[in-house]
Amino acid sequence: MFVLENAVRNYDWGSFDEIPRFVGSGANSEPVAEVWMGTHPMDPSLVTHPDGTTQRLDEIAGPLPFLLKLLSARRPLSLQVHPDLATAQRGYARENALGIALDAPERTFKDPNHKPEMVYALSTFDTVVGFRPTAEILRVLAPLEAPLAQRLHDDLRANPGFAGIVRLVEGLLSEPVDPSDIDRVVQCCRDLLDQGLDIKRAYATALMIRQDFPNDPGVVISLLLNRLTLQPGEAAFLDTGVIHAHLRGLCLEVMATSDNVLRAGLTTKHLDPRGLVACLDAGMSRLARVTPQGVGVTTEIFDPGVGDFALAVTQCSRGEPDGVALLDAPDRIVFCTGGEVELVSSRDERIKLRRGEAVYAGAGDGTLRVYGTGEVAQAYAPQDRDVAHSRLVDLV
């Protein structure tokens, strides 16, 4: 087993203190947005050997099919979509042919892989994800006495369904939107909230996003999206083609090993609105809470059935002197989400973990057992013999 040293991403939407507090360090002078655990070539985890030499995890484990992140958002992330495999392969090849450096700000495709992902909440976690049903969008827009909102309402009423919703998004992203039109929509949302009226938190969400992005069309687009709140221990699956924007909170994200993101607003990063619209998937509007499958009384498995990744969360206590066996898998990243535990391999190798620390274990480490009082989350790739353990439940 190998204790991991993991890369930190200091994006401007990150929290200054949430991740440092979680891992037991002091507040940071710059925002700490993500901690990456895995073998993605842009930021692979490192291992320090007893002799002091350092080695990349991919040199030990080979390329892992999954990437695990600790993520903290103090304000909204970008309005974004992740590509499917074919789109990622085409985009990666095209940008390589154009000679765009992998770390260039204008680069969209950092690798040739798709990026389905799952969020596991460590605090109350808020996001907007997937389109509301047509009838619900019309209910949201109808009371907003603003020209832009009424135009969107009338256009969707004339062209309902997924294609009509995408046309609204495409228009808002491709045509200049007067900031005064956005202000008028926001003011109508505020007036309705003052009257005690909201529809599934649509107006409150628009006001929240507007605080950080007052002139961004994403404020209006948020009215079209489902607002989802996860409590600690709950999970949601975001397949490729799902439009979303995380709003705030602390979570684990487990995903296919990819950093491909098509953005169209609510960000200072490179925008690709045409690419985002092209990636939208007609089957995604109602996805998806993940209902875990219990294994005994100690473990919950969150497996959305995509094959690249799953997450098994295990609690242990002093009341179990023989420890708790973790789910077997050939390659695992085990991350301590609470308390202090000791991880023991089948070869009796022992590593102590505190909250925020992670270990890689390979097939040769056999069955892992965890002792102490705490919780660990194990990211792994389900094997062909496994079945999808979780049920995906509509957001709305």
CSV table of C-alpha atoms in Angstrom, one decimal:
chain,number,residue,atom,x,y,z
A,1,MET,CA,0.0,0.0,0.0
A,2,PHE,CA,1.2,3.5,-0.7
A,3,VAL,CA,0.3,6.8,1.1
A,4,LEU,CA,-0.6,9.4,-1.6
A,5,GLU,CA,0.6,12.9,-2.0
A,6,ASN,CA,-2.0,14.7,-4.0
A,7,ALA,CA,-2.1,17.7,-6.2
A,8,VAL,CA,-4.1,20.8,-5.2
A,9,ARG,CA,-6.0,23.0,-7.6
A,10,ASN,CA,-6.4,26.6,-6.5
A,11,TYR,CA,-9.3,27.7,-8.8
A,12,ASP,CA,-11.0,31.0,-7.9
A,13,TRP,CA,-14.3,29.4,-6.9
A,14,GLY,CA,-12.7,27.3,-4.2
A,15,SER,CA,-13.0,27.9,-0.4
A,16,PHE,CA,-10.2,29.4,1.6
A,17,ASP,CA,-10.7,27.3,4.7
A,18,GLU,CA,-13.1,24.3,4.0
A,19,ILE,CA,-10.6,21.8,2.6
A,20,PRO,CA,-7.7,23.0,4.9
A,21,ARG,CA,-10.0,22.5,7.9
A,22,PHE,CA,-11.1,19.1,6.6
A,23,VAL,CA,-7.5,17.9,6.3
A,24,GLY,CA,-6.4,19.5,9.5
A,25,SER,CA,-4.3,22.4,8.3
A,26,GLY,CA,-4.6,26.2,8.6
A,27,ALA,CA,-6.6,28.5,6.4
A,28,ASN,CA,-5.0,29.1,3.0
A,29,SER,CA,-4.1,32.5,1.5
A,30,GLU,CA,-5.6,31.4,-1.8
A,31,PRO,CA,-8.7,29.4,-2.6
A,32,VAL,CA,-8.4,25.6,-2.4
A,33,ALA,CA,-10.9,24.1,-4.9
A,34,GLU,CA,-9.8,20.5,-5.6
A,35,VAL,CA,-7.5,17.8,-4.4
A,36,TRP,CA,-6.8,15.2,-7.1
A,37,MET,CA,-6.2,11.5,-6.3
A,38,GLY,CA,-5.3,9.3,-9.2
A,39,THR,CA,-3.2,8.9,-12.3
A,40,HIS,CA,-4.5,11.7,-14.6
A,41,PRO,CA,-1.4,12.8,-16.6
A,42,MET,CA,-2.1,16.5,-15.8
A,43,ASP,CA,-1.7,16.0,-12.1
A,44,PRO,CA,-0.9,12.4,-10.9
A,45,SER,CA,-0.6,11.5,-7.3
A,46,LEU,CA,2.9,11.0,-5.9
A,47,VAL,CA,4.4,8.4,-3.6
A,48,THR,CA,7.4,8.9,-1.4
A,49,HIS,CA,9.4,5.7,-0.7
A,50,PRO,CA,11.2,5.0,2.6
A,51,ASP,CA,14.5,6.0,1.0
A,52,GLY,CA,13.1,9.5,0.2
A,53,THR,CA,12.7,9.0,-3.5
A,54,THR,CA,9.4,10.1,-5.1
A,55,GLN,CA,7.5,8.3,-7.8
A,56,ARG,CA,4.3,9.0,-9.8
A,57,LEU,CA,1.4,6.7,-9.0
A,58,ASP,CA,0.9,5.8,-12.6
A,59,GLU,CA,4.5,4.4,-12.6
A,60,ILE,CA,3.4,2.1,-9.8
A,61,ALA,CA,-0.2,1.3,-10.7
A,62,GLY,CA,-0.4,2.0,-14.4
A,63,PRO,CA,-3.3,4.3,-15.6
A,64,LEU,CA,-6.3,4.0,-13.3
A,65,PRO,CA,-9.7,4.2,-15.0
A,66,PHE,CA,-11.0,6.5,-12.2
A,67,LEU,CA,-10.1,9.8,-10.7
A,68,LEU,CA,-11.1,10.8,-7.1
A,69,LYS,CA,-11.3,14.4,-6.1
A,70,LEU,CA,-12.0,16.3,-2.9
A,71,LEU,CA,-13.9,19.4,-4.0
A,72,SER,CA,-14.9,22.6,-2.1
A,73,ALA,CA,-17.0,25.3,-3.7
A,74,ARG,CA,-17.7,28.7,-2.0
A,75,ARG,CA,-19.4,30.1,-5.1
A,76,PRO,CA,-20.8,28.7,-8.3
A,77,LEU,CA,-18.6,26.7,-10.7
A,78,SER,CA,-18.9,27.1,-14.4
A,79,LEU,CA,-22.0,26.1,-16.3
A,80,GLN,CA,-20.7,23.0,-18.0
A,81,VAL,CA,-21.2,19.7,-19.8
A,82,HIS,CA,-18.8,16.7,-20.0
A,83,PRO,CA,-18.3,15.0,-23.4
A,84,ASP,CA,-19.0,11.4,-24.3
A,85,LEU,CA,-16.1,9.2,-25.5
A,86,ALA,CA,-16.5,9.8,-29.2
A,87,THR,CA,-16.6,13.6,-28.7
A,88,ALA,CA,-13.6,13.6,-26.4
A,89,GLN,CA,-11.5,11.6,-28.9
A,90,ARG,CA,-12.4,13.9,-31.8
A,91,GLY,CA,-11.8,17.0,-29.8
A,92,TYR,CA,-8.5,15.8,-28.4
A,93,ALA,CA,-7.2,14.9,-31.8
A,94,ARG,CA,-8.4,18.2,-33.3
A,95,GLU,CA,-6.7,20.3,-30.6
A,96,ASN,CA,-3.5,18.3,-30.9
A,97,ALA,CA,-3.5,18.8,-34.7
A,98,LEU,CA,-3.9,22.6,-34.1
A,99,GLY,CA,-0.9,22.5,-31.8
A,100,ILE,CA,-2.7,23.8,-28.7
A,101,ALA,CA,-0.7,23.0,-25.6
A,102,LEU,CA,-2.3,20.8,-23.0
A,103,ASP,CA,-2.0,23.5,-20.4
A,104,ALA,CA,-3.1,26.4,-22.6
A,105,PRO,CA,-6.1,28.4,-21.2
A,106,GLU,CA,-8.0,28.0,-24.5
A,107,ARG,CA,-7.6,24.1,-24.5
A,108,THR,CA,-10.9,22.3,-24.0
A,109,PHE,CA,-9.9,18.6,-24.4
A,110,LYS,CA,-7.1,17.6,-22.0
A,111,ASP,CA,-7.3,13.9,-22.8
A,112,PRO,CA,-9.2,11.5,-25.1
A,113,ASN,CA,-11.6,10.2,-22.4
A,114,HIS,CA,-15.2,10.7,-21.5
A,115,LYS,CA,-16.1,12.1,-18.1
A,116,PRO,CA,-19.1,10.7,-16.4
A,117,GLU,CA,-18.9,11.6,-12.7
A,118,MET,CA,-20.6,11.1,-9.3
A,119,VAL,CA,-20.8,13.5,-6.4
A,120,TYR,CA,-20.8,12.2,-2.8
A,121,ALA,CA,-21.7,15.0,-0.3
A,122,LEU,CA,-19.5,15.6,2.7
A,123,SER,CA,-21.5,18.7,3.7
A,124,THR,CA,-24.7,20.1,2.5
A,125,PHE,CA,-24.0,20.3,-1.2
A,126,ASP,CA,-26.0,22.4,-3.7
A,127,THR,CA,-26.0,22.1,-7.5
A,128,VAL,CA,-28.1,22.8,-10.5
A,129,VAL,CA,-28.3,19.8,-12.9
A,130,GLY,CA,-30.3,18.8,-15.9
A,131,PHE,CA,-33.3,20.5,-17.5
A,132,ARG,CA,-36.6,20.8,-15.7
A,133,PRO,CA,-39.6,19.4,-17.6
A,134,THR,CA,-41.1,21.7,-20.2
A,135,ALA,CA,-44.3,22.3,-18.2
A,136,GLU,CA,-42.2,23.2,-15.1
A,137,ILE,CA,-40.0,25.7,-17.0
A,138,LEU,CA,-43.2,27.3,-18.4
A,139,ARG,CA,-44.5,27.6,-14.8
A,140,VAL,CA,-41.2,29.2,-13.7
A,141,LEU,CA,-41.1,31.7,-16.5
A,142,ALA,CA,-44.8,32.7,-16.7
A,143,PRO,CA,-44.9,35.0,-13.6
A,144,LEU,CA,-41.7,36.8,-14.6
A,145,GLU,CA,-42.9,40.1,-16.1
A,146,ALA,CA,-39.6,40.7,-17.9
A,147,PRO,CA,-39.4,40.9,-21.7
A,148,LEU,CA,-36.6,38.3,-21.9
A,149,ALA,CA,-38.4,35.8,-19.7
A,150,GLN,CA,-41.6,36.2,-21.6
A,151,ARG,CA,-39.8,35.7,-24.9
A,152,LEU,CA,-38.3,32.5,-23.6
A,153,HIS,CA,-41.7,31.4,-22.3
A,154,ASP,CA,-43.4,32.0,-25.7
A,155,ASP,CA,-40.6,30.3,-27.6
A,156,LEU,CA,-40.7,27.2,-25.5
A,157,ARG,CA,-44.5,27.1,-25.6
A,158,ALA,CA,-44.3,27.1,-29.4
A,159,ASN,CA,-41.5,24.5,-29.5
A,160,PRO,CA,-41.8,22.3,-26.4
A,161,GLY,CA,-39.6,19.4,-25.3
A,162,PHE,CA,-35.9,18.8,-25.2
A,163,ALA,CA,-35.2,20.4,-28.6
A,164,GLY,CA,-37.0,23.5,-27.7
A,165,ILE,CA,-35.2,23.9,-24.4
A,166,VAL,CA,-31.8,23.5,-26.1
A,167,ARG,CA,-32.8,26.2,-28.6
A,168,LEU,CA,-33.4,28.6,-25.6
A,169,VAL,CA,-30.0,27.7,-24.2
A,170,GLU,CA,-28.3,28.1,-27.6
A,171,GLY,CA,-29.9,31.5,-28.1
A,172,LEU,CA,-28.9,32.8,-24.7
A,173,LEU,CA,-25.3,31.7,-25.3
A,174,SER,CA,-24.9,32.6,-29.0
A,175,GLU,CA,-26.6,36.0,-29.1
A,176,PRO,CA,-25.6,39.1,-27.0
A,177,VAL,CA,-27.8,39.5,-24.0
A,178,ASP,CA,-28.3,43.0,-22.7
A,179,PRO,CA,-27.3,43.1,-19.0
A,180,SER,CA,-30.4,45.2,-18.3
A,181,ASP,CA,-32.6,42.3,-19.5
A,182,ILE,CA,-30.8,40.0,-17.1
A,183,ASP,CA,-31.3,42.6,-14.3
A,184,ARG,CA,-35.0,42.8,-15.1
A,185,VAL,CA,-35.4,39.0,-14.8
A,186,VAL,CA,-33.5,39.1,-11.5
A,187,GLN,CA,-35.7,41.9,-10.2
A,188,CYS,CA,-38.8,39.9,-11.0
A,189,CYS,CA,-37.4,36.9,-9.2
A,190,ARG,CA,-36.7,39.1,-6.2
A,191,ASP,CA,-40.2,40.6,-6.2
A,192,LEU,CA,-41.8,37.2,-6.4
A,193,LEU,CA,-39.6,35.9,-3.5
A,194,ASP,CA,-40.6,39.0,-1.5
A,195,GLN,CA,-44.2,37.9,-2.0
A,196,GLY,CA,-43.4,34.4,-0.7
A,197,LEU,CA,-43.5,32.8,-4.2
A,198,ASP,CA,-40.9,30.4,-5.6
A,199,ILE,CA,-41.2,27.3,-7.8
A,200,LYS,CA,-38.8,24.6,-6.7
A,201,ARG,CA,-36.2,27.2,-5.7
A,202,ALA,CA,-35.8,28.5,-9.2
A,203,TYR,CA,-35.9,32.2,-8.2
A,204,ALA,CA,-33.8,31.8,-5.1
A,205,THR,CA,-31.1,30.0,-7.2
A,206,ALA,CA,-31.0,32.8,-9.8
A,207,LEU,CA,-30.5,35.4,-7.1
A,208,MET,CA,-27.8,33.4,-5.5
A,209,ILE,CA,-25.9,33.0,-8.8
A,210,ARG,CA,-26.4,36.6,-9.7
A,211,GLN,CA,-24.4,37.7,-6.7
A,212,ASP,CA,-21.2,36.4,-8.3
A,213,PHE,CA,-22.1,36.7,-12.0
A,214,PRO,CA,-24.5,39.7,-12.4
A,215,ASN,CA,-24.3,40.0,-16.2
A,216,ASP,CA,-23.9,36.3,-17.1
A,217,PRO,CA,-26.7,34.6,-19.2
A,218,GLY,CA,-26.1,31.6,-16.9
A,219,VAL,CA,-28.2,33.4,-14.3
A,220,VAL,CA,-31.2,33.1,-16.7
A,221,ILE,CA,-30.3,29.6,-17.8
A,222,SER,CA,-30.3,28.5,-14.2
A,223,LEU,CA,-34.1,29.0,-14.2
A,224,LEU,CA,-34.3,26.1,-16.7
A,225,LEU,CA,-32.4,23.7,-14.5
A,226,ASN,CA,-33.2,21.4,-11.5
A,227,ARG,CA,-31.9,22.6,-8.2
A,228,LEU,CA,-30.6,19.7,-6.2
A,229,THR,CA,-29.4,19.7,-2.5
A,230,LEU,CA,-27.5,16.7,-1.2
A,231,GLN,CA,-27.0,16.0,2.5
A,232,PRO,CA,-23.8,14.4,3.8
A,233,GLY,CA,-23.8,10.8,2.8
A,234,GLU,CA,-26.0,11.3,-0.3
A,235,ALA,CA,-24.8,11.0,-3.9
A,236,ALA,CA,-25.8,12.1,-7.4
A,237,PHE,CA,-24.7,10.8,-10.8
A,238,LEU,CA,-23.9,13.2,-13.7
A,239,ASP,CA,-23.5,11.3,-16.9
A,240,THR,CA,-21.9,12.8,-20.0
A,241,GLY,CA,-24.1,15.3,-21.8
A,242,VAL,CA,-25.7,16.6,-18.5
A,243,ILE,CA,-25.6,20.3,-18.1
A,244,HIS,CA,-24.8,21.4,-14.5
A,245,ALA,CA,-23.2,23.9,-12.3
A,246,HIS,CA,-22.2,23.1,-8.7
A,247,LEU,CA,-23.1,26.0,-6.4
A,248,ARG,CA,-21.5,25.4,-3.0
A,249,GLY,CA,-20.4,22.8,-0.5
A,250,LEU,CA,-17.8,20.1,0.1
A,251,CYS,CA,-17.9,16.7,-1.6
A,252,LEU,CA,-16.0,13.8,-3.1
A,253,GLU,CA,-16.2,13.5,-6.8
A,254,VAL,CA,-15.3,10.2,-8.5
A,255,MET,CA,-15.2,10.1,-12.2
A,256,ALA,CA,-13.6,8.6,-15.3
A,257,THR,CA,-10.0,9.7,-15.6
A,258,SER,CA,-10.6,12.9,-17.5
A,259,ASP,CA,-10.4,16.7,-17.2
A,260,ASN,CA,-12.6,17.4,-20.2
A,261,VAL,CA,-15.1,20.2,-19.5
A,262,LEU,CA,-17.1,22.3,-22.0
A,263,ARG,CA,-18.0,25.6,-20.3
A,264,ALA,CA,-20.5,28.2,-21.4
A,265,GLY,CA,-20.7,30.7,-18.5
A,266,LEU,CA,-20.4,31.4,-14.7
A,267,THR,CA,-16.6,31.2,-15.0
A,268,THR,CA,-13.4,33.1,-15.9
A,269,LYS,CA,-12.1,30.1,-17.8
A,270,HIS,CA,-12.2,29.4,-21.5
A,271,LEU,CA,-15.8,29.2,-22.9
A,272,ASP,CA,-17.0,26.9,-25.7
A,273,PRO,CA,-20.8,27.5,-25.9
A,274,ARG,CA,-21.1,25.8,-29.3
A,275,GLY,CA,-19.3,22.7,-28.0
A,276,LEU,CA,-21.5,22.7,-24.9
A,277,VAL,CA,-24.7,22.8,-26.9
A,278,ALA,CA,-23.5,20.1,-29.2
A,279,CYS,CA,-22.8,17.8,-26.2
A,280,LEU,CA,-26.2,18.1,-24.6
A,281,ASP,CA,-27.9,14.7,-24.3
A,282,ALA,CA,-31.6,14.3,-24.9
A,283,GLY,CA,-31.8,11.5,-22.3
A,284,MET,CA,-30.3,13.5,-19.4
A,285,SER,CA,-33.0,15.8,-18.2
A,286,ARG,CA,-34.2,13.7,-15.2
A,287,LEU,CA,-30.9,12.2,-14.0
A,288,ALA,CA,-30.1,11.1,-11.1
A,289,ARG,CA,-29.8,10.5,-7.4
A,290,VAL,CA,-27.9,7.4,-6.6
A,291,THR,CA,-29.5,5.0,-4.1
A,292,PRO,CA,-26.8,3.0,-2.4
A,293,GLN,CA,-26.9,-0.8,-1.8
A,294,GLY,CA,-26.0,-1.8,1.7
A,295,VAL,CA,-23.4,-4.5,2.4
A,296,GLY,CA,-24.0,-5.7,5.9
A,297,VAL,CA,-24.4,-2.8,8.4
A,298,THR,CA,-21.1,-1.1,7.7
A,299,THR,CA,-20.8,-0.4,3.9
A,300,GLU,CA,-22.8,1.4,1.3
A,301,ILE,CA,-22.0,1.0,-2.4
A,302,PHE,CA,-22.7,3.8,-4.8
A,303,ASP,CA,-22.3,2.3,-8.3
A,304,PRO,CA,-24.0,4.1,-11.2
A,305,GLY,CA,-23.2,1.3,-13.6
A,306,VAL,CA,-20.8,3.1,-15.9
A,307,GLY,CA,-18.0,0.6,-15.4
A,308,ASP,CA,-15.2,3.2,-14.9
A,309,PHE,CA,-15.8,3.8,-11.2
A,310,ALA,CA,-17.9,3.2,-8.1
A,311,LEU,CA,-17.6,4.3,-4.5
A,312,ALA,CA,-17.9,2.1,-1.4
A,313,VAL,CA,-18.3,4.0,1.9
A,314,THR,CA,-17.5,2.0,5.1
A,315,GLN,CA,-17.9,3.0,8.8
A,316,CYS,CA,-15.9,1.3,11.5
A,317,SER,CA,-15.9,1.6,15.3
A,318,ARG,CA,-14.1,0.2,18.4
A,319,GLY,CA,-17.1,-2.2,18.8
A,320,GLU,CA,-15.6,-4.2,15.9
A,321,PRO,CA,-12.3,-5.5,17.3
A,322,ASP,CA,-11.7,-7.7,14.2
A,323,GLY,CA,-12.1,-4.6,12.0
A,324,VAL,CA,-14.3,-4.3,8.9
A,325,ALA,CA,-13.4,-5.8,5.5
A,326,LEU,CA,-13.4,-3.4,2.6
A,327,LEU,CA,-14.8,-4.4,-0.8
A,328,ASP,CA,-12.3,-6.3,-2.8
A,329,ALA,CA,-11.0,-4.7,-6.0
A,330,PRO,CA,-7.7,-5.0,-7.9
A,331,ASP,CA,-7.0,-1.2,-7.8
A,332,ARG,CA,-8.3,1.0,-5.0
A,333,ILE,CA,-7.9,4.5,-3.6
A,334,VAL,CA,-9.0,4.6,0.0
A,335,PHE,CA,-9.7,8.1,1.4
A,336,CYS,CA,-10.5,8.7,5.1
A,337,THR,CA,-13.6,10.9,5.3
A,338,GLY,CA,-13.8,10.9,9.1
A,339,GLY,CA,-12.0,10.0,12.3
A,340,GLU,CA,-8.8,8.1,12.5
A,341,VAL,CA,-8.4,4.5,11.3
A,342,GLU,CA,-5.8,1.9,10.6
A,343,LEU,CA,-5.8,0.1,7.2
A,344,VAL,CA,-4.4,-3.5,7.2
A,345,SER,CA,-3.6,-5.5,4.1
A,346,SER,CA,-3.7,-9.3,3.7
A,347,ARG,CA,0.1,-9.2,4.1
A,348,ASP,CA,-0.3,-7.5,7.5
A,349,GLU,CA,1.0,-4.2,6.2
A,350,ARG,CA,-0.5,-1.4,8.3
A,351,ILE,CA,-1.1,2.3,7.6
A,352,LYS,CA,-2.8,4.8,9.8
A,353,LEU,CA,-5.1,7.3,8.2
A,354,ARG,CA,-6.5,10.6,9.5
A,355,ARG,CA,-9.3,12.5,7.8
A,356,GLY,CA,-8.2,13.8,4.5
A,357,GLU,CA,-5.5,11.2,3.9
A,358,ALA,CA,-5.5,8.7,1.1
A,359,VAL,CA,-3.8,5.3,0.2
A,360,TYR,CA,-3.5,3.4,-3.0
A,361,ALA,CA,-3.8,-0.4,-2.8
A,362,GLY,CA,-3.3,-2.9,-5.6
A,363,ALA,CA,-4.4,-6.4,-6.3
A,364,GLY,CA,-1.4,-7.8,-4.4
A,365,ASP,CA,-2.6,-6.2,-1.2
A,366,GLY,CA,-5.6,-8.6,-1.1
A,367,THR,CA,-8.5,-7.9,1.2
A,368,LEU,CA,-8.1,-4.7,3.2
A,369,ARG,CA,-9.5,-4.4,6.7
A,370,VAL,CA,-10.1,-1.1,8.5
A,371,TYR,CA,-9.8,-0.7,12.3
A,372,GLY,CA,-10.5,2.3,14.6
A,373,THR,CA,-13.4,4.7,14.7
A,374,GLY,CA,-14.1,6.6,11.5
A,375,GLU,CA,-15.2,6.4,7.9
A,376,VAL,CA,-13.4,5.6,4.6
A,377,ALA,CA,-14.5,6.0,1.0
A,378,GLN,CA,-13.0,3.5,-1.5
A,379,ALA,CA,-12.9,4.4,-5.2
A,380,TYR,CA,-12.6,1.5,-7.5
A,381,ALA,CA,-13.6,0.2,-10.9
A,382,PRO,CA,-16.3,-2.5,-10.8
A,383,GLN,CA,-15.3,-5.8,-12.4
A,384,ASP,CA,-17.3,-7.5,-15.2
A,385,ARG,CA,-18.6,-10.1,-12.7
A,386,ASP,CA,-20.0,-7.3,-10.6
A,387,VAL,CA,-23.5,-6.0,-11.0
A,388,ALA,CA,-24.6,-2.4,-10.7
A,389,HIS,CA,-25.5,-2.1,-7.1
A,390,SER,CA,-27.3,1.2,-7.2
A,391,ARG,CA,-30.6,2.6,-8.5
A,392,LEU,CA,-30.7,5.9,-10.2
A,393,VAL,CA,-33.7,8.0,-9.1
A,394,ASP,CA,-35.2,11.0,-10.9
A,395,LEU,CA,-34.2,14.4,-9.6
A,396,VAL,CA,-37.7,15.8,-9.9
